CSV table of C-alpha atoms in Angstrom, one decimal:
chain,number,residue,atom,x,y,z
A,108,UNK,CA,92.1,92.3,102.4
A,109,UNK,CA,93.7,94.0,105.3
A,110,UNK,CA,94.0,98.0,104.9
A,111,UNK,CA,97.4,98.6,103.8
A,112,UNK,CA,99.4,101.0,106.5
A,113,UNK,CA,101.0,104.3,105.8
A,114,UNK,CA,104.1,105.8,105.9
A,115,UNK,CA,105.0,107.2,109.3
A,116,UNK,CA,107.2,110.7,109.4
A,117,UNK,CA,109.8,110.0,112.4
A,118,UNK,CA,111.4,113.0,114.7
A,119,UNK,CA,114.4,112.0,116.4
A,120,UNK,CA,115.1,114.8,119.3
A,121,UNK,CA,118.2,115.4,121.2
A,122,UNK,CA,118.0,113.0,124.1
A,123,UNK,CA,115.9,110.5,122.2
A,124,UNK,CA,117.6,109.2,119.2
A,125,UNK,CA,118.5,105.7,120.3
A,126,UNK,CA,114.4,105.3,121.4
A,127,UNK,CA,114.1,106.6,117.6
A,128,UNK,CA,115.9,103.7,116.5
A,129,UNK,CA,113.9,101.1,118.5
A,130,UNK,CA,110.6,102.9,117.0
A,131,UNK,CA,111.9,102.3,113.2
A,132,UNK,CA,112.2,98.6,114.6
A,133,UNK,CA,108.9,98.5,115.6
A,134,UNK,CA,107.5,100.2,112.6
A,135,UNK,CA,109.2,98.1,110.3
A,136,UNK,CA,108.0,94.6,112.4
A,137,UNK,CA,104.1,96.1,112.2
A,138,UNK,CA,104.9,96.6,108.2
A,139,UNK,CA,104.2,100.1,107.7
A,140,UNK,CA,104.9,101.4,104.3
A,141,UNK,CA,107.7,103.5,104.9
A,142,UNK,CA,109.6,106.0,107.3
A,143,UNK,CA,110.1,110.1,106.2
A,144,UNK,CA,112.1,112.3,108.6
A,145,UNK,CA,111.6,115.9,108.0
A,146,UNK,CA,114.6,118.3,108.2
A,147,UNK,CA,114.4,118.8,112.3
A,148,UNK,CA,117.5,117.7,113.8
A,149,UNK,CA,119.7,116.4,111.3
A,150,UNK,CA,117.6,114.0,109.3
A,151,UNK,CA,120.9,113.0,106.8
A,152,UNK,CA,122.3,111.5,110.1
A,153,UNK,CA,118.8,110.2,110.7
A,154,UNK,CA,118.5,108.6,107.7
A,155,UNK,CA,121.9,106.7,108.1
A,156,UNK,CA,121.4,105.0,111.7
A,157,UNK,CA,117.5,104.2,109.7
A,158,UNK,CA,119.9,102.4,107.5
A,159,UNK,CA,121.3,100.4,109.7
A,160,UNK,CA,118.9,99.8,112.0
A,161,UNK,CA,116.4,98.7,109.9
A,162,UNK,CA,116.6,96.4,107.4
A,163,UNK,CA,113.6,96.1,104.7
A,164,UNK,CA,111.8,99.4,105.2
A,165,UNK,CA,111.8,102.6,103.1
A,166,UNK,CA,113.0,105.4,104.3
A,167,UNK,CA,113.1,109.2,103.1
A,168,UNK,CA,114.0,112.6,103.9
A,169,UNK,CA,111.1,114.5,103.8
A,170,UNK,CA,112.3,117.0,103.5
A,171,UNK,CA,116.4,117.6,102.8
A,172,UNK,CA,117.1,121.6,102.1
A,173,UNK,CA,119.1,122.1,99.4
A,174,UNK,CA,120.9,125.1,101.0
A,175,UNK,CA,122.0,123.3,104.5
A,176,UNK,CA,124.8,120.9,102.7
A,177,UNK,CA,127.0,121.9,99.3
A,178,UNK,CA,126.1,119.7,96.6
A,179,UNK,CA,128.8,117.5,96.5
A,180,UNK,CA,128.6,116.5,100.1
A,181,UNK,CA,124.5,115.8,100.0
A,182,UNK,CA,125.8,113.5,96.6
A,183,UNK,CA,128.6,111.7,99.1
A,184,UNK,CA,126.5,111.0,102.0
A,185,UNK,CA,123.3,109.9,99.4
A,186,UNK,CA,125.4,107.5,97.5
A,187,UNK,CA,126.6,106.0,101.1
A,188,UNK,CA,122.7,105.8,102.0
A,189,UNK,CA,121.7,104.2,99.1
A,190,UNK,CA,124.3,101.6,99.2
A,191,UNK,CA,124.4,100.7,102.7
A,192,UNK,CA,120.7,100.3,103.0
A,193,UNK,CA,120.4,98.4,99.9
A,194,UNK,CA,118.7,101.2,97.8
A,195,UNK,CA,116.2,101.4,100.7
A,196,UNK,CA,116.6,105.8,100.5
A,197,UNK,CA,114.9,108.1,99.0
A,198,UNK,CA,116.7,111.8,98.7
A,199,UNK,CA,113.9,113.9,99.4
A,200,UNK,CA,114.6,117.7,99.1
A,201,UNK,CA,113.1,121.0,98.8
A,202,UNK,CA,113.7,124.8,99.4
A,203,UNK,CA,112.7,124.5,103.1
A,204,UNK,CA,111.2,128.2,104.1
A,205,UNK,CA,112.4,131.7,106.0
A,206,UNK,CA,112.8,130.7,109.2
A,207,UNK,CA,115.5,128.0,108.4
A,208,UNK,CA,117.1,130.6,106.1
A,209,UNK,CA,118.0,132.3,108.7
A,210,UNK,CA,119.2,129.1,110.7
A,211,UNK,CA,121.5,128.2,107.8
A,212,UNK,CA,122.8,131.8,107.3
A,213,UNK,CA,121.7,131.1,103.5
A,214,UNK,CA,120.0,134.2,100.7
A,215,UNK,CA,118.0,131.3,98.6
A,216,UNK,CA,117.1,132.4,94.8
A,217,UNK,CA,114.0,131.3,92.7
A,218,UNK,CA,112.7,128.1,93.7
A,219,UNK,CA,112.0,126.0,90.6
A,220,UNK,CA,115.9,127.3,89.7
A,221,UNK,CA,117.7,126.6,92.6
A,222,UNK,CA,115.9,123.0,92.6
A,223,UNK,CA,116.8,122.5,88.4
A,224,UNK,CA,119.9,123.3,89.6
A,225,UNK,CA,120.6,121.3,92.2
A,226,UNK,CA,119.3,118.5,90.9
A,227,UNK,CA,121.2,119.0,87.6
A,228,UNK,CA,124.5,118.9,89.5
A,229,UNK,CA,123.6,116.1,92.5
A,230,UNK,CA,122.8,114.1,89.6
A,231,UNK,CA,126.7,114.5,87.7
A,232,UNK,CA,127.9,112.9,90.9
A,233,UNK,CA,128.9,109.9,89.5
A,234,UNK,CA,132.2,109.3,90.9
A,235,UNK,CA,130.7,108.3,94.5
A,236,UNK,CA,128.7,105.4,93.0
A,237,UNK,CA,125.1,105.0,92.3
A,238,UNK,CA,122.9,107.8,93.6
A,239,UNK,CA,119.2,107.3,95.1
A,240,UNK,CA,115.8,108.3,93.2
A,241,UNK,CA,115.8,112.0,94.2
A,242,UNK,CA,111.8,113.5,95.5
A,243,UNK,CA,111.1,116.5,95.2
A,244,UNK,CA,108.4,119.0,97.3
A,245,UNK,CA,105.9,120.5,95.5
A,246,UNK,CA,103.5,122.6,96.7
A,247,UNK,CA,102.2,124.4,93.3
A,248,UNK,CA,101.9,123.4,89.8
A,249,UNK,CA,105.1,124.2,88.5
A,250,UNK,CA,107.3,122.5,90.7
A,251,UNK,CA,105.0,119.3,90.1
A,252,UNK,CA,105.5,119.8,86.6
A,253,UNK,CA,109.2,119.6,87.4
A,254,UNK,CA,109.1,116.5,89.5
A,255,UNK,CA,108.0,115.0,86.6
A,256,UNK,CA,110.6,116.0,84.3
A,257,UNK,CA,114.3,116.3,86.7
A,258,UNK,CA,113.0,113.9,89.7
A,259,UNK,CA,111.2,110.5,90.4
A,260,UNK,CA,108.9,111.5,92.6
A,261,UNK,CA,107.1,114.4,94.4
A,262,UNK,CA,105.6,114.6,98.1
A,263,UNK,CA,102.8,116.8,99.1
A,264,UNK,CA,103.3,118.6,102.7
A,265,UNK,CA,99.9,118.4,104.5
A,266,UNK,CA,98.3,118.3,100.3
A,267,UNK,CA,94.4,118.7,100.6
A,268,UNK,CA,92.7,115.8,99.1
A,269,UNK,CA,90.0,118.4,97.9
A,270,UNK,CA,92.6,119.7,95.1
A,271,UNK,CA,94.8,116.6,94.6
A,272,UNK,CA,93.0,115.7,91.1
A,273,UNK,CA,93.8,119.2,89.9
A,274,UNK,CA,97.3,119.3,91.3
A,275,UNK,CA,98.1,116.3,89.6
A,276,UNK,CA,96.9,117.1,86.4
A,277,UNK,CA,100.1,118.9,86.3
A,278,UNK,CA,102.3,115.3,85.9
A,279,UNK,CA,101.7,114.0,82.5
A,280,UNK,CA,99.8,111.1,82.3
A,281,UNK,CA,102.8,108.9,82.3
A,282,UNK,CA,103.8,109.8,85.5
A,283,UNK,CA,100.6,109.4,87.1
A,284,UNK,CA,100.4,106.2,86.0
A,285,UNK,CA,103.9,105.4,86.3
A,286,UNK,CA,104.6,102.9,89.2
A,287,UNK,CA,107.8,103.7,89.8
A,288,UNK,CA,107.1,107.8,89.9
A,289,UNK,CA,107.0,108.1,93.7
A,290,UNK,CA,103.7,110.5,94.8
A,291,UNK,CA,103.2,110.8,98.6
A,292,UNK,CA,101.6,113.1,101.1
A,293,UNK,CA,103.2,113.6,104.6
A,294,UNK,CA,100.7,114.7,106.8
A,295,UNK,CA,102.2,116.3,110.3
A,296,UNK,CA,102.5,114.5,113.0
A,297,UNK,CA,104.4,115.0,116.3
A,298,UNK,CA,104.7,112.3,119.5
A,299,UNK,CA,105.9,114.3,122.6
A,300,UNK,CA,105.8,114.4,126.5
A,301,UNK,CA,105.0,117.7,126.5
A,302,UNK,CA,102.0,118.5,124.9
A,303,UNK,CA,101.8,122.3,125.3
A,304,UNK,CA,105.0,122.0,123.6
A,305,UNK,CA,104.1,120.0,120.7
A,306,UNK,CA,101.1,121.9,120.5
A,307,UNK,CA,103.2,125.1,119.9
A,308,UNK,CA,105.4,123.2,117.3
A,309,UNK,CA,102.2,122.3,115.4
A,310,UNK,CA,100.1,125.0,115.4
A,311,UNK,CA,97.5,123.2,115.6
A,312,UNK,CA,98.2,121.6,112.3
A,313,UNK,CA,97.9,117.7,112.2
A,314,UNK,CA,98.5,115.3,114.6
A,315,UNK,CA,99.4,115.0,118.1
A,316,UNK,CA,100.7,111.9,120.0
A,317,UNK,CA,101.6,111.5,123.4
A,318,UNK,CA,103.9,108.7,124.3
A,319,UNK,CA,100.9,106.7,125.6
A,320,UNK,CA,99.1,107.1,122.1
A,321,UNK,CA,101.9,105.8,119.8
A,322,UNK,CA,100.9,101.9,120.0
A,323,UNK,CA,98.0,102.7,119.1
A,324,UNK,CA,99.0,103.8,115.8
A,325,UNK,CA,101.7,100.9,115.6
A,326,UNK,CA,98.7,98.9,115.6
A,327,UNK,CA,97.3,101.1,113.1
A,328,UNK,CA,94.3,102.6,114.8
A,329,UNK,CA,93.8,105.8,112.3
A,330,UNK,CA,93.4,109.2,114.4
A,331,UNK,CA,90.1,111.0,113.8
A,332,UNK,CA,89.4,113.6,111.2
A,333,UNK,CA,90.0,117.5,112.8
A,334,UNK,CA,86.9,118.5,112.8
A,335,UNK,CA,85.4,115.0,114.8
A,336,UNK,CA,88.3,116.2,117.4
A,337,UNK,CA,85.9,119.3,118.1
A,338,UNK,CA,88.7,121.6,115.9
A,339,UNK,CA,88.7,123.4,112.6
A,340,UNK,CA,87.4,121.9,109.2
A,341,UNK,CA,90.4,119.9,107.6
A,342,UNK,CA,89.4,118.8,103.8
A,343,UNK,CA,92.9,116.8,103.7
A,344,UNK,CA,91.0,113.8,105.2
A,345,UNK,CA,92.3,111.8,108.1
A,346,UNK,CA,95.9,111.3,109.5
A,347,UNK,CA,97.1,108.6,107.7
């Protein structure tokens, strides 16, 4: 059977959004899994021309900060995702991390709080229509454990395959086995001109893709693990 192809995270930077929009085309005519769009750049706007662009492909924010929106507007523009693309969205969120603290001009509380919280609320939204499954980032145990009790799904950023076994053992066993309990990992990746650039932006963490390289994933050539490339070990297996 052919390998089945992954879920591809998707950046689109000022200048290049309509390109953007032709590359959720393509990835959605080579049948990857999915599209995520982490929280550069506007991905609730993001996810709504994915909606319309695309038509049969999942698509995600990976992640959606609960502090850059109130609720009640993140419950508006989710319901409008969900029913334009057909229930195609998944609401991805998470408490983001200093830097884009600062950038929203927000004081954050206690993690697993702030995310019962917001959850508990997003979810009262009725009056908008029907909301989409909400996924939630996890990074340790207990906010795992609370995917599995407030959410319908968890994603792992960059999660080392070395530890996944013992960082699910945190989801009761219904969930693990549950098909309909989303569980992802969204490994970094970043396609750019400028290479020094992207470089900078990863910190040398995950993959990078020049312009010239991205076919070659469309056609779902995997890239090599890190420490083939000549870099540091990288137990979290390749970029896929």
């Amino acid at each position: 059977m052919p390998a089945t192809l992954p879920a591809l995270n998707l950046i689109a930077e000022p200048g290049r959004r309509r390109a953007t929009l032709d590359t959720a085309r393509e990835i959605e005519r080579r049948g990857f899994a999915g599209i995520s769009v982490s929280s550069s750049f506007g991905n609730m706007s993001q996810s709504v021309g994915l909606a319309l662009a695309t038509e049969r492909i999942p698509f995600a924010t990976a992640i959606a900060p609960i502090y850059a929106q109130s609720v009640d507007e993140f419950a508006q523009n989710s319901a409008y995702l969900h029913e334009v693309s057909g229930g195609r969205f998944q609401f991805g969120i998470g408490i983001a991390h200093a830097p884009a603290y600062v950038r929203m001009e927000v004081k954050p509380g206690k993690p697993l709080g702030d995310v019962r919280a917001f959850v508990e609320k997003f979810k009262s939204h009725t009056e908008y229509g029907p909301l989409p499954p909400v996924i939630l980032a996890t990074l340790r145990k207990r906010m795992i454990a609370l995917s599995a009790e407030i959410a319908e799904g968890l994603v792992f950023a960059n999660g080392s395959r070395a530890h996944m076994t013992e960082s699910l053992g945190a989801l009761p066993a219904a969930k693990r086995g549950d098909p309909d309990f989303f569980i992802g990992n969204r490994i970094r990746t970043c396609i750019s001109d400028d290479v020094d650039e992207a470089k900078a932006v990863l910190q040398d963490d995950g993959a990078l893709l020049g312009d010239a390289e991205l076919p070659k994933l469309l056609e779902g050539s995997w890239l090599p693990r890190r420490d083939e490339r000549g870099g540091s070990g990288d137990r979290r297996g390749t970029h896929r």
